[in-house]
Coordinates of C-alpha atoms and ligand atoms in Angstrom, one line a residue:
X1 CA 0.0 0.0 0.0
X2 CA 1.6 3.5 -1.4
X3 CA 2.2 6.1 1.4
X4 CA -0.2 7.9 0.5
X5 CA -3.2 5.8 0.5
X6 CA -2.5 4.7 3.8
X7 CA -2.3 8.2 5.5
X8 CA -5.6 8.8 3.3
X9 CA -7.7 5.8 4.6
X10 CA -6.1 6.5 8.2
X11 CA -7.5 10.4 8.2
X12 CA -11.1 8.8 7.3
X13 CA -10.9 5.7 9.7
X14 CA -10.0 8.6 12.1
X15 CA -12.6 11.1 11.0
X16 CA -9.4 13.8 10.7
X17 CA -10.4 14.4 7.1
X18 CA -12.3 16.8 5.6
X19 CA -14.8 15.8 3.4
X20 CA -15.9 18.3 0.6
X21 CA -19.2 18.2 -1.0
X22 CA -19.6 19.4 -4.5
X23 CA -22.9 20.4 -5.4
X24 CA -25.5 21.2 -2.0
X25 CA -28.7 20.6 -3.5
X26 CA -31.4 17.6 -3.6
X27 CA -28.4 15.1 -3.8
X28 CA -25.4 16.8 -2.1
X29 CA -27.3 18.7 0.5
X30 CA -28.1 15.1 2.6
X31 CA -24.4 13.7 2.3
X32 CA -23.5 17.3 4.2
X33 CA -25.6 16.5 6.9
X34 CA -25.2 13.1 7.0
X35 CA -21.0 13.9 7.5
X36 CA -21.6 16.1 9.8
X37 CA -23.7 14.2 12.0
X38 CA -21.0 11.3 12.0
X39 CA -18.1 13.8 13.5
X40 CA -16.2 14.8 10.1
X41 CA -15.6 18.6 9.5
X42 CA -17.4 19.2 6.0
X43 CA -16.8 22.0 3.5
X44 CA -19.4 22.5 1.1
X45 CA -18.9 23.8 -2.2
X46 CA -21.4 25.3 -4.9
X47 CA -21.1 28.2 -7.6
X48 CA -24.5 29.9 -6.5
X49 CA -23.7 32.2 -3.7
X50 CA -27.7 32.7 -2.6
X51 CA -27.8 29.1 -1.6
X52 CA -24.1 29.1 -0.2
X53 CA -25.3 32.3 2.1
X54 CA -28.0 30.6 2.6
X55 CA -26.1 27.5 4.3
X56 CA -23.7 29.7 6.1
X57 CA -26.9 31.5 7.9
X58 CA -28.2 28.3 8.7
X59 CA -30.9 28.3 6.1
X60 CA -31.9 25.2 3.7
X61 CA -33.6 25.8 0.3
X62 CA -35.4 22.2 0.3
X63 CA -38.8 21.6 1.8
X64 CA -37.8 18.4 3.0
X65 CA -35.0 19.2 4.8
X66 CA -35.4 21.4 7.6
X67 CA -33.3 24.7 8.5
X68 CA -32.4 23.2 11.9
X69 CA -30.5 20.4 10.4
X70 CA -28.3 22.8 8.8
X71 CA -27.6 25.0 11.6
X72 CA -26.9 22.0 13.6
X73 CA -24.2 21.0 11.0
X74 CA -23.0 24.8 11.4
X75 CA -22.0 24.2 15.1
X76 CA -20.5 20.8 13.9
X77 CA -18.3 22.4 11.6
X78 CA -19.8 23.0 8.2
X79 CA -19.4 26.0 6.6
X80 CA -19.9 26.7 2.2
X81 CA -18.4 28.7 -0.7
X82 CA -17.9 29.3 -3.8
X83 CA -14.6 29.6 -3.7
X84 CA -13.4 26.3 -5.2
X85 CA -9.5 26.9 -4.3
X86 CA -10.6 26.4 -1.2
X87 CA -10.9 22.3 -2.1
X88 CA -7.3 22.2 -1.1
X89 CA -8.1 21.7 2.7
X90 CA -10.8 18.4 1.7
X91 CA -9.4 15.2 1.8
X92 CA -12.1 13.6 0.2
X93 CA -14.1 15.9 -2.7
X94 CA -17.9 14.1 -3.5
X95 CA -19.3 15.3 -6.7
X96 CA -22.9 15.9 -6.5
X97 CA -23.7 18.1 -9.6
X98 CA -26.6 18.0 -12.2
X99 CA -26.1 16.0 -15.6
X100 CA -29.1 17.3 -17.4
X101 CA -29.7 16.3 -21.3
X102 CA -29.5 19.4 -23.3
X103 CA -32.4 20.7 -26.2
X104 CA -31.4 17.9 -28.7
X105 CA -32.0 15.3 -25.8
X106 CA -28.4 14.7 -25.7
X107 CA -25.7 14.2 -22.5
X108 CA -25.0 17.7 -20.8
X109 CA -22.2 17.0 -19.1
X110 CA -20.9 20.6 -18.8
X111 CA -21.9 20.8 -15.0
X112 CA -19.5 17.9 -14.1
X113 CA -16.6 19.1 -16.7
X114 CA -16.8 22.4 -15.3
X115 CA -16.7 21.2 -11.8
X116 CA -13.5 19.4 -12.8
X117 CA -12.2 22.1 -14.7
X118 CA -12.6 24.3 -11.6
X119 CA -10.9 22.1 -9.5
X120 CA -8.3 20.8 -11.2
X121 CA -5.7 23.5 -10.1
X122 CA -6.3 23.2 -6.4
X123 CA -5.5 19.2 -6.7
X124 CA -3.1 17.9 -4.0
X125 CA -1.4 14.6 -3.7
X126 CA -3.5 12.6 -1.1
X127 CA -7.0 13.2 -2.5
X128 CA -9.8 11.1 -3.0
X129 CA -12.8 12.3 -5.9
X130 CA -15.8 10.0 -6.1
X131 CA -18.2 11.2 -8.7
X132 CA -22.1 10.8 -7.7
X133 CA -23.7 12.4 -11.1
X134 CA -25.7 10.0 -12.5
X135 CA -24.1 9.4 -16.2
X136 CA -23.3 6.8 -18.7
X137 CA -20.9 4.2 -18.6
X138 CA -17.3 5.5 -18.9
X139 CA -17.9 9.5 -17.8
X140 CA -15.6 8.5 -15.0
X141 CA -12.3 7.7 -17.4
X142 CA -13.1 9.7 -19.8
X143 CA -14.1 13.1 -18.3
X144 CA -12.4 13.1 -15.1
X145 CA -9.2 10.7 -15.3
X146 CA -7.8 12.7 -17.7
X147 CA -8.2 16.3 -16.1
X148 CA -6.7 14.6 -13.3
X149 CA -3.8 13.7 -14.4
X150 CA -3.2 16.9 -16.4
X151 CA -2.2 18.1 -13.0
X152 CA 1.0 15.7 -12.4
X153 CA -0.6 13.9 -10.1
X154 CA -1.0 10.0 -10.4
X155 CA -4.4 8.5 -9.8
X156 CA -4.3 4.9 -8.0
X157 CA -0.7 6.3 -6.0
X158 CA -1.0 10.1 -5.6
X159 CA -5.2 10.7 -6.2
X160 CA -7.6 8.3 -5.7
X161 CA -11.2 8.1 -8.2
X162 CA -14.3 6.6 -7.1
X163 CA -18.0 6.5 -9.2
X164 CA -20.2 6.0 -6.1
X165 CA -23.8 6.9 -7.9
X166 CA -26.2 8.4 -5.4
X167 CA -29.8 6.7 -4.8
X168 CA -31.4 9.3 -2.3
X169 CA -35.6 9.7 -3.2
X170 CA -36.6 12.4 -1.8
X171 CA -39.9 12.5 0.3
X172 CA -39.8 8.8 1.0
X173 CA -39.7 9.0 4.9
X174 CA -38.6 5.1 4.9
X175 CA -35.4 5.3 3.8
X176 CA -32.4 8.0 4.3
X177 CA -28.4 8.3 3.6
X178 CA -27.5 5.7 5.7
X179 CA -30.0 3.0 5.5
X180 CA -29.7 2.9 1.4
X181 CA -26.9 0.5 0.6
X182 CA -24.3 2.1 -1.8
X183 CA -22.4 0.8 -4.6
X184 CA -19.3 1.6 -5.8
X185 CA -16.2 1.3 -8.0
X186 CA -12.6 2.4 -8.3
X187 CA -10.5 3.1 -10.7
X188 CA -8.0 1.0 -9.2
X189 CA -8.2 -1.3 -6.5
X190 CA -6.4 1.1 -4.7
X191 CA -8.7 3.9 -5.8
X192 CA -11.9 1.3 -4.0
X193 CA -10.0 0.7 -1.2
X194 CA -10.2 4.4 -0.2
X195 CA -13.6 4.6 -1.5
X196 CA -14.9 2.2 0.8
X197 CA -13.0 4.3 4.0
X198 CA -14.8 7.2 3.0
X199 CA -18.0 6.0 2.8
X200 CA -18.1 2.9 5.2
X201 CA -18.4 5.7 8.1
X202 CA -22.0 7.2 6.0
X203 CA -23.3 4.3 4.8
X204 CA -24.8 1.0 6.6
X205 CA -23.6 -1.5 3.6
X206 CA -21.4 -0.6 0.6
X207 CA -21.8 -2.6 -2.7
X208 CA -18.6 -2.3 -4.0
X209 CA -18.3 -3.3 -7.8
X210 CA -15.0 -4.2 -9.9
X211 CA -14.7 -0.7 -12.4
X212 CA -16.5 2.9 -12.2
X213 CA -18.0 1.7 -15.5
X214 CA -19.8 -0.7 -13.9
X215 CA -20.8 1.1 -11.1
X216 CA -22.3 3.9 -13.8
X217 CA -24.4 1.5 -15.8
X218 CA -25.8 0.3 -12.4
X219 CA -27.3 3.3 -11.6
X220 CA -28.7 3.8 -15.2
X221 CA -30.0 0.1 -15.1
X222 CA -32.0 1.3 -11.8
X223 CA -33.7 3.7 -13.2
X224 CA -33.9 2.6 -16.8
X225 CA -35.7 -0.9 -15.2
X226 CA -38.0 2.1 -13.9
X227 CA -38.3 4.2 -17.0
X228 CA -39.5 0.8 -18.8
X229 CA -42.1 -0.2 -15.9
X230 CA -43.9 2.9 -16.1
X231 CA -44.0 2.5 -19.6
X232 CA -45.2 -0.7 -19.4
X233 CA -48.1 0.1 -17.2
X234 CA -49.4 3.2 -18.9
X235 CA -49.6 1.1 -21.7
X236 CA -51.6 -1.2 -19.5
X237 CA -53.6 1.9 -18.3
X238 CA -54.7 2.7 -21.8
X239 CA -55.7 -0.7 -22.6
X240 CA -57.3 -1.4 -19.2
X241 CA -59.5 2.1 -19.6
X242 CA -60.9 0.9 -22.9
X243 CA -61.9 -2.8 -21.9
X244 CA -63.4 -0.6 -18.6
X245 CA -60.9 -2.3 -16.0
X246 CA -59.7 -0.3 -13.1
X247 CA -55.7 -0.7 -13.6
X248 CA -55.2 -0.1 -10.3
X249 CA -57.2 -2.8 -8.8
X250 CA -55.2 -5.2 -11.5
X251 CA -51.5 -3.5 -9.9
X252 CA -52.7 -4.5 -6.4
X253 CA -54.4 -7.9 -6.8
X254 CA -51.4 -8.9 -9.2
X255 CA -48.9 -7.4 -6.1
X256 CA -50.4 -9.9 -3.5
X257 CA -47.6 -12.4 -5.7
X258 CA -45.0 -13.0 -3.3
X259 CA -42.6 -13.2 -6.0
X260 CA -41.7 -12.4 -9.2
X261 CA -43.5 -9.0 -9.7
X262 CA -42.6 -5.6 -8.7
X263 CA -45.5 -3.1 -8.9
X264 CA -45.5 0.2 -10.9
X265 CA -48.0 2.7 -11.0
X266 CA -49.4 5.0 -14.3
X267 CA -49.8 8.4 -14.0
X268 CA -49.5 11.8 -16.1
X269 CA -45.8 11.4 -17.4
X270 CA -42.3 11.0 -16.1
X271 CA -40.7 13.7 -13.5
X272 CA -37.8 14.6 -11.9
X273 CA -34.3 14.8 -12.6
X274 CA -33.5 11.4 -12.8
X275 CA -36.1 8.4 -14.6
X276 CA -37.5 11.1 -17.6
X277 CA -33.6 11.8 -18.6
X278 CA -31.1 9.2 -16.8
X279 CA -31.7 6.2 -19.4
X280 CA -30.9 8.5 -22.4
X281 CA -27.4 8.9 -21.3
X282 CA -27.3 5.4 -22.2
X283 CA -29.2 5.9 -25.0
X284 CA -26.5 8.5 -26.4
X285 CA -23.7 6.4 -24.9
X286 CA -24.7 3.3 -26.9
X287 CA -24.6 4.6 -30.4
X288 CA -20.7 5.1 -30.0
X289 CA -21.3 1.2 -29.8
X290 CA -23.5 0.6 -33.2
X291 CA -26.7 -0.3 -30.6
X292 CA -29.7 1.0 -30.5
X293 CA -31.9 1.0 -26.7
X294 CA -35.3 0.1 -27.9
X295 CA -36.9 -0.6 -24.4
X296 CA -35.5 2.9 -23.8
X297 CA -36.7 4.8 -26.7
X298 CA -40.8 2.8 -26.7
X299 CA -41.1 3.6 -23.4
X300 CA -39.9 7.1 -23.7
X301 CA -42.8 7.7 -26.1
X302 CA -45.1 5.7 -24.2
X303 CA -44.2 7.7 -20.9
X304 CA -44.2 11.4 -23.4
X305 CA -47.6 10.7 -24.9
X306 CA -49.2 10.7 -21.4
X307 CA -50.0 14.5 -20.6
X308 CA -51.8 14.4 -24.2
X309 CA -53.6 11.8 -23.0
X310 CA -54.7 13.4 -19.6
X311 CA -55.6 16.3 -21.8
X312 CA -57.8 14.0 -24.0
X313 CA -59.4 12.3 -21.2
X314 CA -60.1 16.5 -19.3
X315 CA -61.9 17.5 -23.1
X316 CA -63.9 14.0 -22.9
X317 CA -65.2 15.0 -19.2
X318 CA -65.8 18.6 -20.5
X319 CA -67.9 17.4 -23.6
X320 CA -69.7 15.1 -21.5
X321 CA -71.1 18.0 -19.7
X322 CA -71.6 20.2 -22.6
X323 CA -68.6 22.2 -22.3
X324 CA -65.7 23.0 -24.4
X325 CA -62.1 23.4 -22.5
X326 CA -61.4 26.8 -24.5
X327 CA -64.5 28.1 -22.5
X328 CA -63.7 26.7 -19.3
X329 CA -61.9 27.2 -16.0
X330 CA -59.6 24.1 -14.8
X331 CA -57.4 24.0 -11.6
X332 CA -54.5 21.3 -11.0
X333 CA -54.0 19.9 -8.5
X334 CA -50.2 19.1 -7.6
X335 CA -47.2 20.6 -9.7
X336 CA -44.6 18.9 -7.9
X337 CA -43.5 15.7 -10.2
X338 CA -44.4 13.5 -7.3
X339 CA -46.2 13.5 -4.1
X340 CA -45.1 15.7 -0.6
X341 CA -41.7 17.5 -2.6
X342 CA -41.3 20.8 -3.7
X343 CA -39.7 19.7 -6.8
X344 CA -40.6 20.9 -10.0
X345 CA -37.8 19.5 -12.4
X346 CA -39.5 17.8 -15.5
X347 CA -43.2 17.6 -14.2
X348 CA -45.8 16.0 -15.9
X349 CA -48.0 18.7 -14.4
X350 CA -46.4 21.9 -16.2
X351 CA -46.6 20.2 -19.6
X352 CA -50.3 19.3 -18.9
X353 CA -50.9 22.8 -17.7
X354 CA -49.4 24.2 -20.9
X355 CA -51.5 21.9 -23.1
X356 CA -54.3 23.3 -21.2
X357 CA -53.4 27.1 -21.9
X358 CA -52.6 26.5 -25.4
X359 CA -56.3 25.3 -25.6
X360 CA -57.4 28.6 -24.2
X361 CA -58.5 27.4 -20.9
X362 CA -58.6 29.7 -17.4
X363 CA -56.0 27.9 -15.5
X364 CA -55.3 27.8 -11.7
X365 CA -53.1 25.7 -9.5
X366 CA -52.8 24.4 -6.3
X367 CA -49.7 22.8 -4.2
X368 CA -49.3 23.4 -0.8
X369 CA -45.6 22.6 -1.4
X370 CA -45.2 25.1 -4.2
X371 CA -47.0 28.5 -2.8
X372 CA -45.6 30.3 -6.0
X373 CA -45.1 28.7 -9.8
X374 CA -41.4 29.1 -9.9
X375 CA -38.6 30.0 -12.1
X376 CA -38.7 27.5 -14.9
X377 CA -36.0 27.4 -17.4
X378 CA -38.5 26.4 -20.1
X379 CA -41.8 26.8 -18.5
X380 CA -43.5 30.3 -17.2
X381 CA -46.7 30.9 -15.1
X382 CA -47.7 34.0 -13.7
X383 CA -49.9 32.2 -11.1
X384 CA -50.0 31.6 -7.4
X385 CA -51.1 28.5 -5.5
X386 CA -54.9 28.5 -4.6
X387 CA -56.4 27.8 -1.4
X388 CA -58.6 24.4 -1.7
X389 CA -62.2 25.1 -0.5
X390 CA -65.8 24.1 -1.0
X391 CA -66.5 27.3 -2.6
X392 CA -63.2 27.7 -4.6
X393 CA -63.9 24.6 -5.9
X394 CA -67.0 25.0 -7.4
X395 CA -65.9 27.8 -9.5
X396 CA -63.7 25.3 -11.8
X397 CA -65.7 23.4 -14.9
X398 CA -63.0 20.4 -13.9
X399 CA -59.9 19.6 -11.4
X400 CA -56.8 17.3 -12.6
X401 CA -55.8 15.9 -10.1
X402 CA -52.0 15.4 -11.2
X403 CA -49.9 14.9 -7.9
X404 CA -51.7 13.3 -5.1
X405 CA -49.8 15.1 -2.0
X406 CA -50.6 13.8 1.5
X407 CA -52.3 17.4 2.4
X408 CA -54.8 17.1 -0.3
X409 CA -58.4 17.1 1.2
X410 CA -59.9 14.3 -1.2
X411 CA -63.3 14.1 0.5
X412 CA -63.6 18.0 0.0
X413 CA -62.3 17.8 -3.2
X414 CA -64.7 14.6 -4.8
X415 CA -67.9 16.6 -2.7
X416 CA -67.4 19.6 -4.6
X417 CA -65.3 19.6 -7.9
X418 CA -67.7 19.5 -10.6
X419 CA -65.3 17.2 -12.5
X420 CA -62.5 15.4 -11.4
X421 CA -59.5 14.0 -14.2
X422 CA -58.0 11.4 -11.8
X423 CA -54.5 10.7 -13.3
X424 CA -53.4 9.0 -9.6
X425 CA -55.5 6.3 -9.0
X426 CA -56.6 8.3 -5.4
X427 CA -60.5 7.8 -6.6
X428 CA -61.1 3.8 -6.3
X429 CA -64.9 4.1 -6.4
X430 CA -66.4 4.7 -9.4
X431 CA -68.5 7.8 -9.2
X432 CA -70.4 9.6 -12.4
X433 CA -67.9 13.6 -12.1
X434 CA -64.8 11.3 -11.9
X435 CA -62.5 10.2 -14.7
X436 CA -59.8 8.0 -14.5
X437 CA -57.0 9.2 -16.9
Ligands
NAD1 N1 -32.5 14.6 -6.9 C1 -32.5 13.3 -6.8 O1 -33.4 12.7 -6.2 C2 -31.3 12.4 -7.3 C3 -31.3 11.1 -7.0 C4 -30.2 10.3 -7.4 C5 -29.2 10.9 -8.3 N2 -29.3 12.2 -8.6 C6 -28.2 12.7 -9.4 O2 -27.4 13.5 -8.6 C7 -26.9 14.6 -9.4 C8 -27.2 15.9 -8.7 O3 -28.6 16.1 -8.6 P1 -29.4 17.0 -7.6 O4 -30.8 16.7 -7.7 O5 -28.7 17.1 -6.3 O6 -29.1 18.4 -8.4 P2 -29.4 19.9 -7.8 O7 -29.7 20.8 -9.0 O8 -30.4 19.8 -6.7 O9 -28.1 20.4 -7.1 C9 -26.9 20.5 -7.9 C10 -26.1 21.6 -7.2 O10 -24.8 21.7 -7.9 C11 -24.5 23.1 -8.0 N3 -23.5 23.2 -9.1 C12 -23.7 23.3 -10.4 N4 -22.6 23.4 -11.1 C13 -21.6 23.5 -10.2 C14 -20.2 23.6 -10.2 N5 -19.6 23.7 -11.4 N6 -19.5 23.6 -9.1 C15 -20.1 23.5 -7.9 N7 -21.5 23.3 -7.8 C16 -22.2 23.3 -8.9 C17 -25.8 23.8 -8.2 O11 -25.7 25.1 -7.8 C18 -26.7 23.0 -7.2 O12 -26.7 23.5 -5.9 C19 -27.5 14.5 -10.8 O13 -26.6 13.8 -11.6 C20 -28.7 13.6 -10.5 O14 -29.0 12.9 -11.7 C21 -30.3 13.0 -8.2

């Protein structure tokens, strides 16, 4: 074992290093406090100097995780910046910055370059950088090894690289950092070795694996086996609709098997930053190969057709009661992409709500976790969340119910909406104002 991988994996077995987190939001924000809590000094690192004043005042920008927690890992010895010379006094630095697909539905992989980029003249012998970014197979060795060793320094001897792909889910209250096993992969053994002492201290059980490239195409076959499922079952939901079977009675009776099937659930469309973009990094990545991801690609369409089909299923409810949508006034219910976040990255919702102002429909929303439509890079809406009431209800022609959030009032909502588009399965019983879409 070189000198300096010994010292390394000695200052994490010791907690005496300093871990640095690259990137403090949905992903990197949780590892921060997750450090902290376990005794290491943490130095956070981001290029947007609202959130990084934020931190340092003891102030979180997610929902889900609360202020307190990050003025506790204040007095525990975190602090942020965005000065990224600063990465000098880190021991470990933990990539947690966004890979995005750009307008031609392509790899954006400037986030991570530029992160290296930025880095790569603080770089010190006796380093460790595990990438979390979700990417495809080979990101690791081809992105990062090489800015590395642009500055002198050896990886596997002097530097040490990990791929150690993230799997937090926000919201879920069942799971958190450390109780969500970890894989990971080196790119030497030396390079694992010290992954494993930097993590083993966060994380209950690490899956190490035998290359980074493996450990990227795991996380894209996670969510890829996702992407595909919900495919799968929107499909069903389509087909289910027109024979008039409830899909979701099917998805629970056929999850009472004790084995061999997983259940998925339709809804309006894909959301977040992960399962609507992840699997066409593989996608892109594959072509270099002469292959073509077909699962990939069918459901991609399958899961992209769905807010036209909520919209269809909204102007059939309309007509039914003599209405067309241009005339009419439609609230939805739930921006968020998924139940009890505040994230709006890729929701189903937004596209459904712009399908429904390009019709010429009134629109409204409401989301207690989003009080104001937010900044969108793509998307804008001058509107405000609206209070749920008997009477507010009963001024809207319909309700789409897009995101079922825990602080919904359903019985309010079925005993006054006029018509309810049900893309959630929340209504079981059949009743004559609601549509399952
Ligand atoms: N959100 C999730 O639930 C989730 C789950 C698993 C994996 N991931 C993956 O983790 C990665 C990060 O996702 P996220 O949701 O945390 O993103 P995010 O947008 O919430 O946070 C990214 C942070 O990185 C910062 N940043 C951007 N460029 C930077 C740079 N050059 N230097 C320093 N900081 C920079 C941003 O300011 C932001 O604070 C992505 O690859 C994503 O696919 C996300």
């Amino acid at each position: 074992m070189s000198a300096t991988k010994t010292e390394l994996v000695n200052r994490l077995n010791n907690k005496q290093a300093t871990i640095g987190i690259v990137g403090l939001g949905y992903v990197g924000l949780p590892l921060m406090l997750r450090y902290a809590d376990i005794g290491f000094r943490v130095l956070g690192l981001d290029i947007n100097q609202k959130k990084v004043d934020d931190l340092n005042q003891g102030l979180s920008d997610i929902e889900h995780i609360p202020h307190e927690k990050v003025a506790k890992a204040i007095t525990q010895g975190f602090s942020a910046t965005t000065d990224m010379s600063r990465s000098k006094e880190c021991d470990a630095l933990i990539l947690c910055v966004p890979t995005p697909l750009n307008s031609y539905r392509e790899p954006d992989l400037s986030f991570v370059t530029n992160t290296m980029d930025a880095l790569k003249p603080h770089l010190r012998e006796g380093q460790v950088i595990s990438l979390e970014s979700t990417t495809y197979p080979g990101t690791t060795e081809e992105e990062l090894l090489p800015r590395i060793e642009e500055s002198g320094l050896k990886v596997g001897e002097s530097i040490f690289l990990v791929y150690s792909p993230e799997r937090e889910d926000p919201g879920n209250p069942n799971f958190e950092t450390r109780t969500i096993p970890k894989v990971a992969g080196g790119h030497t053994k030396a390079c694992l070795d010290v992954g494993i002492a930097l993590y083993q201290h966060a994380i209950d059980q690490l899956v190490p694996v035998s290359t980074t490239k493996a450990a990227e195409m795991t996380k894209l076959l996670e969510n890829i086996h996702r992407a595909v499922n919900i495919g799968l079952v929107n499909e069903m939901k389509i087909v289910a609709d027109r024979m008039g079977i409830d899909i979701f009675e099917v998805i629970d009776a056929a999850a009472t098997k004790p084995f061999g099937f997983t259940p998925y659930y339709p809804g309006p469309g894909l959301g977040g930053h992960c399962i609507p973009i992840d699997p066409f990094y593989l996608t892109w990545k594959a072509r270099e190969y002469g292959l073509h991801t077909r699962f990939i690609e069918l459901s991609g369409e399958l899961n992209q057709a769905m807010p036209a089909y909520v919209l269809g299923k909204l102007m059939d409810g309309l007509n039914s009661h003599g209405k067309a949508l241009s005339n009419s006034k439609i609230l939805v219910l739930g921006i968020a992409y998924k139940k009890n976040v505040d994230d709006m990255r890729e929701s189903p919702s937004v596209q459904i709500m712009e399908l429904i102002r390009d019709k010429g429909a009134a629109l409204d929303y409401s989301d207690p976790h989003v009080p104001v439509f937010p900044k969108m890079r793509a998307h804008k809406f001058d509107l405000s969340s609206v209070e749920i009431s008997a009477e507010t209800l009963v001024g809207y022609d319909a309700v789409v119910l897009t995101t079922n959030h825990d602080r919904f009032d359903y019985d309010l909502i079925k005993q006054h909406a006029k018509l309810i588009v049900d893309t959630r399965g929340v209504y079981r019983q059949p009743a004559d104002h609601i549509i399952k879409a």
